[in-house]
XYZ file of C-alpha atoms in Angstrom:
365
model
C -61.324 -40.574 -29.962
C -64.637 -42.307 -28.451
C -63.918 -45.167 -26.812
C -67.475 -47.793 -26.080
C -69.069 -48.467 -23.296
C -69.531 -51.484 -21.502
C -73.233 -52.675 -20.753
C -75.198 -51.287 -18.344
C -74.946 -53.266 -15.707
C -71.113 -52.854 -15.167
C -71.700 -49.437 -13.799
C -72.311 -51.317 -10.585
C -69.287 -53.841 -10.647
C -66.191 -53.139 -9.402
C -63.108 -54.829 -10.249
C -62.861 -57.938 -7.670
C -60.507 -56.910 -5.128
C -57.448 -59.960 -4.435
C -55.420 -60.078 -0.834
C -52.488 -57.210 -1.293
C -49.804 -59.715 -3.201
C -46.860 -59.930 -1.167
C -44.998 -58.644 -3.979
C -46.626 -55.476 -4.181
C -46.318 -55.074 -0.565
C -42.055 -55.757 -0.652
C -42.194 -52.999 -3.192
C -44.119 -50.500 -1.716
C -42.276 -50.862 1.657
C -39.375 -51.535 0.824
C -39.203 -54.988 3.216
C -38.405 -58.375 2.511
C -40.125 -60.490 5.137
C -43.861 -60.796 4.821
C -46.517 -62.222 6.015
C -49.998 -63.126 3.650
C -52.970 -64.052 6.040
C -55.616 -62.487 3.652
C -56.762 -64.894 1.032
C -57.583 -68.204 3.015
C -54.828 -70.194 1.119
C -53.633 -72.562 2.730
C -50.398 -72.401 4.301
C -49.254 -75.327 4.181
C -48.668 -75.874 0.585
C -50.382 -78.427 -1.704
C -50.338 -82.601 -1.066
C -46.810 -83.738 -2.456
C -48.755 -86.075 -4.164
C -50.596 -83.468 -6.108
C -47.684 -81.592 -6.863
C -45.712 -84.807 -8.539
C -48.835 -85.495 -10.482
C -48.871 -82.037 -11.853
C -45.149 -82.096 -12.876
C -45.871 -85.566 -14.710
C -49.040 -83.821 -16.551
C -46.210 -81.069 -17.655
C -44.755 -83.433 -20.436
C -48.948 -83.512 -21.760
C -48.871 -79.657 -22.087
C -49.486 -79.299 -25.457
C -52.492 -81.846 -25.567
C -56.211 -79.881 -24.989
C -57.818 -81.376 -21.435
C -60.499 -83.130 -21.745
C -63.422 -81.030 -21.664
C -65.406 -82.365 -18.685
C -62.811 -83.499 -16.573
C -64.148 -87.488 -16.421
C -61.589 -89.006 -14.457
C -62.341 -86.216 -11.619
C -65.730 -86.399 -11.839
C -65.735 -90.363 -11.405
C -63.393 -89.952 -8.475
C -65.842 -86.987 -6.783
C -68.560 -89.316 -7.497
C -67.168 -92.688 -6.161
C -66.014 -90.646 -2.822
C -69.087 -89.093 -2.121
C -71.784 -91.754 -3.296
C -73.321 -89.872 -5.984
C -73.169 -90.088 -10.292
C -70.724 -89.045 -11.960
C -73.583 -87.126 -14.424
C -74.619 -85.421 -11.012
C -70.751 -83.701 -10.797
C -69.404 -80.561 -12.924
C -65.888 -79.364 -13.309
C -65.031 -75.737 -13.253
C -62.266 -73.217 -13.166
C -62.599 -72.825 -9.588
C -65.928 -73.253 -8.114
C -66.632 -69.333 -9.037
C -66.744 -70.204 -12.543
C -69.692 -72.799 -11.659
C -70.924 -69.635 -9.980
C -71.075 -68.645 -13.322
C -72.764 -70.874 -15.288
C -74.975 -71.431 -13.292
C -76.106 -67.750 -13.342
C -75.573 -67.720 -17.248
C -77.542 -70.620 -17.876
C -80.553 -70.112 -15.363
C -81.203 -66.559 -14.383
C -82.643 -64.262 -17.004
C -82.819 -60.253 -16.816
C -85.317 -58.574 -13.930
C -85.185 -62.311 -11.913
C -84.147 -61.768 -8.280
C -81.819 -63.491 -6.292
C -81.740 -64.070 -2.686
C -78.368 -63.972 -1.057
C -76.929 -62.337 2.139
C -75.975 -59.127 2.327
C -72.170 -60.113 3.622
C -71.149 -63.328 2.326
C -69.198 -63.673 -0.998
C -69.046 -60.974 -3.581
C -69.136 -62.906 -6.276
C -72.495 -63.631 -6.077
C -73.676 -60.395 -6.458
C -71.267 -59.763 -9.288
C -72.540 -62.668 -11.332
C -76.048 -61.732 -10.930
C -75.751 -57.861 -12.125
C -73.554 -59.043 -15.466
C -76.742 -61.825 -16.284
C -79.267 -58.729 -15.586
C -80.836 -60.239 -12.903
C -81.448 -58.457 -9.025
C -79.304 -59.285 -6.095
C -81.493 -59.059 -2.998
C -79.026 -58.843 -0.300
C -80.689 -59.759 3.325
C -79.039 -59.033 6.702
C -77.052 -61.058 8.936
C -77.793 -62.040 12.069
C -75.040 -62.347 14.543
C -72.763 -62.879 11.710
C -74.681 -65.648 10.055
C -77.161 -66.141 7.928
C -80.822 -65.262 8.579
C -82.591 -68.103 7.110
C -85.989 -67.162 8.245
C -85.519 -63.370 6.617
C -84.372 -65.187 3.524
C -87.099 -67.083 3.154
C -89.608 -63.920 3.383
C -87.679 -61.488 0.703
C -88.466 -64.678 -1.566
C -91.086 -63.612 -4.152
C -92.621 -64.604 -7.358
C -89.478 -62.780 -9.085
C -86.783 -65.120 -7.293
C -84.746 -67.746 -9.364
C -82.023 -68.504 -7.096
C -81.160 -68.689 -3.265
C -77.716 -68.180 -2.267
C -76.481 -69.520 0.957
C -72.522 -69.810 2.116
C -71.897 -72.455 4.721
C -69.199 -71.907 6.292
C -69.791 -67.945 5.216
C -67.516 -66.336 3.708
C -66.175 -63.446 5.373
C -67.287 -64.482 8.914
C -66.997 -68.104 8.892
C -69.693 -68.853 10.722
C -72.272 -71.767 9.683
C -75.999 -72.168 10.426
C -77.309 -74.662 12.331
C -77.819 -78.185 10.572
C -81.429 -78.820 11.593
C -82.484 -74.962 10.635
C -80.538 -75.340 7.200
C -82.932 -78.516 6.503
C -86.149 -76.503 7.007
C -84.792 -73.713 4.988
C -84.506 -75.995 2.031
C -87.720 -77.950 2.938
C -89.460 -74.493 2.509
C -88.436 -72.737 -0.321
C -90.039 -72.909 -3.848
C -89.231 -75.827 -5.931
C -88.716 -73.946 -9.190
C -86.115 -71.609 -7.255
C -82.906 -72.681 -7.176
C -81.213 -73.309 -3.265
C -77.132 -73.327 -3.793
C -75.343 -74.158 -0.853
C -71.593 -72.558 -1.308
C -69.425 -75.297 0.799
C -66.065 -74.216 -0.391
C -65.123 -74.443 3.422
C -66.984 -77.973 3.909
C -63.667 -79.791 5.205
C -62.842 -77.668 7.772
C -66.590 -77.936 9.449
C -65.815 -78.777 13.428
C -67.796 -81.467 15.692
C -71.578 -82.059 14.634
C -72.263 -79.191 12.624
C -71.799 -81.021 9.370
C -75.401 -79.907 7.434
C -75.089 -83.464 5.503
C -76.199 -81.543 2.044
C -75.554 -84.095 -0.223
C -78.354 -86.724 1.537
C -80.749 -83.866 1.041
C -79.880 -84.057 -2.691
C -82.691 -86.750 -4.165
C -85.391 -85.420 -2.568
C -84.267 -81.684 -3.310
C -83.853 -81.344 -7.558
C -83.632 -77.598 -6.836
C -80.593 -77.842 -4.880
C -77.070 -77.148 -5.909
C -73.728 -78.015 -4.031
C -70.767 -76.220 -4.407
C -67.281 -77.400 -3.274
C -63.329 -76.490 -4.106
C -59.560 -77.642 -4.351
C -58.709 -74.491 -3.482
C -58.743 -74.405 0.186
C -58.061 -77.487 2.480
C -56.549 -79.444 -0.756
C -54.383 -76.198 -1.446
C -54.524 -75.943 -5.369
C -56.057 -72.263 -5.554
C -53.577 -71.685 -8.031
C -54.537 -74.662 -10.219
C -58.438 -73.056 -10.579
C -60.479 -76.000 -9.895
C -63.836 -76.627 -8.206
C -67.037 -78.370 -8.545
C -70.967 -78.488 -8.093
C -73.011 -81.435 -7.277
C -76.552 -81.427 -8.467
C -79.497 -83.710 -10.748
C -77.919 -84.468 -13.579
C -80.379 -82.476 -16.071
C -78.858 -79.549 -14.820
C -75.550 -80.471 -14.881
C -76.354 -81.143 -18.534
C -77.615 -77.864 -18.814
C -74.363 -76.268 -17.599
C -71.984 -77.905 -19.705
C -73.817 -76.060 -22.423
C -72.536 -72.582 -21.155
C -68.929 -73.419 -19.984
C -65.886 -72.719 -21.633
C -64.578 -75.958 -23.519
C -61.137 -76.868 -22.245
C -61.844 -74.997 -18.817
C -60.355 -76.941 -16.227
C -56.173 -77.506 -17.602
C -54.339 -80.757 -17.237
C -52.458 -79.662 -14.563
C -55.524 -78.945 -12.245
C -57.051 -82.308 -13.242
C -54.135 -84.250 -12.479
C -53.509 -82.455 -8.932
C -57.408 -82.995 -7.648
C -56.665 -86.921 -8.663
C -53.886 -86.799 -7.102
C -55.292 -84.842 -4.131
C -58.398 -87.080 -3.324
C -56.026 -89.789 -2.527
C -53.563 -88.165 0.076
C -55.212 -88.030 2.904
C -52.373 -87.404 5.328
C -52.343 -84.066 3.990
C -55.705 -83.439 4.669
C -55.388 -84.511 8.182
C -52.294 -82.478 9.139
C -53.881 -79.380 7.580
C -56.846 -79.722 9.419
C -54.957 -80.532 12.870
C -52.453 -77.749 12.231
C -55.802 -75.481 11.074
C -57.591 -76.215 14.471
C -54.896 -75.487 16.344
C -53.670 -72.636 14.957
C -57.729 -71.224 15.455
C -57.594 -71.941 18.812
C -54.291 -69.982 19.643
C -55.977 -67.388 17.915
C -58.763 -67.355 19.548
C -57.202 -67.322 23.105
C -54.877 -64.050 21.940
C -57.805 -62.491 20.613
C -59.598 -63.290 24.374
C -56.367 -62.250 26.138
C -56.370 -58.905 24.274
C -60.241 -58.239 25.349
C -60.999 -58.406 21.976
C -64.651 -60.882 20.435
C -64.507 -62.884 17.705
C -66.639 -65.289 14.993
C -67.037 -68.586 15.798
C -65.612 -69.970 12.922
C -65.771 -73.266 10.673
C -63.787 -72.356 8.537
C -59.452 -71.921 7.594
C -59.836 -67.998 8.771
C -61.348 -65.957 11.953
C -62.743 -62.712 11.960
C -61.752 -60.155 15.005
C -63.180 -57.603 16.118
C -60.512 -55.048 17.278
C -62.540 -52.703 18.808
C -61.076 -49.431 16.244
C -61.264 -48.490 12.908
C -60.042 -51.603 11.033
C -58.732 -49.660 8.121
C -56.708 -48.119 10.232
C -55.298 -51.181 11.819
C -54.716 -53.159 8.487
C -52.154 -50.417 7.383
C -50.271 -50.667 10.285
C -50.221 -54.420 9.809
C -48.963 -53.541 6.313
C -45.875 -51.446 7.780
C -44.941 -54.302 9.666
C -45.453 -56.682 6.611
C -48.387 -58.381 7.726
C -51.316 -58.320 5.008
C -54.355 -59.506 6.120
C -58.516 -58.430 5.129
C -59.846 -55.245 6.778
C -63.361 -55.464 7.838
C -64.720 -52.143 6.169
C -64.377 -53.705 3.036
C -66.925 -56.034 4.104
C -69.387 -54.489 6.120
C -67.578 -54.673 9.354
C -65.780 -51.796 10.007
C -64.332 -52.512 13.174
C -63.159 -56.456 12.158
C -59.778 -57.843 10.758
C -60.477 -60.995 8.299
C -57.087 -62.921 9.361
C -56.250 -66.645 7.332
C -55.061 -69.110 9.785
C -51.326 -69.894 9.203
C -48.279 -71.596 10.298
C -47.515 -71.134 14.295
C -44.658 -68.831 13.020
C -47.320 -66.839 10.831
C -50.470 -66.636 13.560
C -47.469 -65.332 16.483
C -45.930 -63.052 14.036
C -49.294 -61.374 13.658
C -50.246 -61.513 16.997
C -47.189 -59.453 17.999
C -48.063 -57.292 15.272
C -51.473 -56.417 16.134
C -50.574 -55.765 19.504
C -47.927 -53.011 18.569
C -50.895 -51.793 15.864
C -53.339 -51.203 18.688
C -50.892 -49.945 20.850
C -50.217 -47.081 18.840
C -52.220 -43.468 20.128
């Protein structure tokens, strides 16, 4: 029996690779207490207020959403001094990702992006046909000034994480402005600020004032982190309204579910959640970051809900002996750092259990 073959392109996909689900791990080691410090969820749950508003939406279930999620956009909008035209809904900020790449980029365009920062970039750009031109880091950051020279007549789009995801590290405010001051007007600058919320001191780059004068530039923000509704699939991108327009063309009708629309609301308007998670975040980074310094070990400077460590030894090796000890975090070699452990920031019970784990998986010959 023949079976077809995909398109071309997804020869050079591979199937996106989730955090080790602490289910799996339970059954493979036969354990019942574990640990998951690998996605960037947050630990400390959703907003109670979310999670009332989604039980209330559960008695709607049979009704379609609305299509463009209105009520969230008018909220986003109100909140952040924009129009509510200039905001789109999606399942997730990766499925903006998507459209944007379906709508915009056409096979044989190029597109700028670093060359470790998040994957789904890449894996957008192949399934559209287009070119992923991956550029290296610089001290774990982006290297705006290379990125700006591997732009040619071929680019369409300019990918830049901030906070970057894996290394959480964020480029400097003033730099970023020049960056976007510099690049072609008919190629497209997205800023990826899923991590936005968790920025520390000065360092916020203060995107969305660059957004009038800038009709090339595209925003990208989430629910899923600091708001805790990864489950729930819902993000957003702010940009001029003609392209939002555009956009709503290629997404899927009813893409963002009643539930999800009812927990952002909901969301936006606790903001005693949003402090404790981002007192409990900063303080759970910096007793992180002092282990890490006790243990002679370097580190990321990071903006973001998760650190990245260099241990010093093959990090492969390392994450399965965090595993035996049910502690599932993000090796490094997966990512272009072989010798670094991608580690969430948790609970204080979480961040010491895996600090007394990592010190019995580096003490092992």
């Amino acid at each position: 029996m023949s079976v077809l073959g995909a398109r071309k392109q997804f020869e050079e996909i591979a199937v996106y690779s989730p955090g080790k689900p602490i289910e799996e791990l339970k059954r493979e080691m036969g354990i019942t207490e574990v640990v998951k410090m690998a996605s960037n969820e947050n630990p400390f749950g959703a907003s109670p207020k979310a999670l009332e508003a989604m039980k209330e939406e559960l008695t709607q279930l049979h009704y379609y959403p609305e299509i463009t999620s209105p009520l969230v956009r008018e909220k986003l909008a109100n909140r952040l001094g924009i129009s509510p035209d200039a905001v789109v809904v999606g399942n997730g900020s990766d499925e903006v990702i998507r459209m944007l790449t379906r709508t915009y980029l056409s096979p044989g365009e190029e597109v700028v992006m670093a060359s470790v920062t998040f994957p789904r970039y890449k894996t957008n750009v192949i399934i559209e046909g287009g070119i992923p031109v991956d550029v290296a880091m610089k001290d774990g950051a982006h290297d705006l000034e290379a990125m700006l020279q591997a732009i040619t007549s071929r680019t369409k789009m300019v990918f830049v994480c901030n906070p970057n995801n894996p290394t959480g590290t964020i480029v400097d405010k003033q730099e970023l402005q020049m960056f976007i001051e510099r690049v072609p007007k008919d190629v497209m600058v997205i800023l990826d600020e899923a991590y936005y919320e968790f920025i520390r001191g000065d360092n916020d780059p203060n995107s969305l004032a660059l957004l009038d004068k800038h009709t090339n530039l595209v925003i990208l923000r989430t629910f899923s982190k600091i708001y805790g509704l990864a489950s729930a699939r819902i993000g957003y991108g702010i940009m001029h309204p003609e392209m939002v327009a555009e956009l709503l063309k290629s997404k899927e009708p009813f893409n963002v579910n009643r539930m999800a629309q009812a927990g952002a609301l909901a969301a936006l308007d606790d903001e005693a959640f949003l402090h404790m998670t981002l007192e409990e975040n900063n303080r759970g980074r910096m007793y992180l970051e002092e282990e890490a310094e006790a243990l002679g070990l370097s580190y990321f400077d990071t903006h973001t809900n998760f650190i990245m460590i260099d241990v010093k030894m093959d990090a492969e090796l390392v994450y399965n002996r965090l595993l035996e000890q049910g502690v599932i975090i993000r090796p490094g070699h997966m990512m272009g750092y072989p010798t670094m452990l991608r580690v969430t920031i948790g609970t204080k019970e979480q961040n010491e259990k895996f600090v007394e784990s990592l010190k019995k998986a580096l003490a092992v010959s």
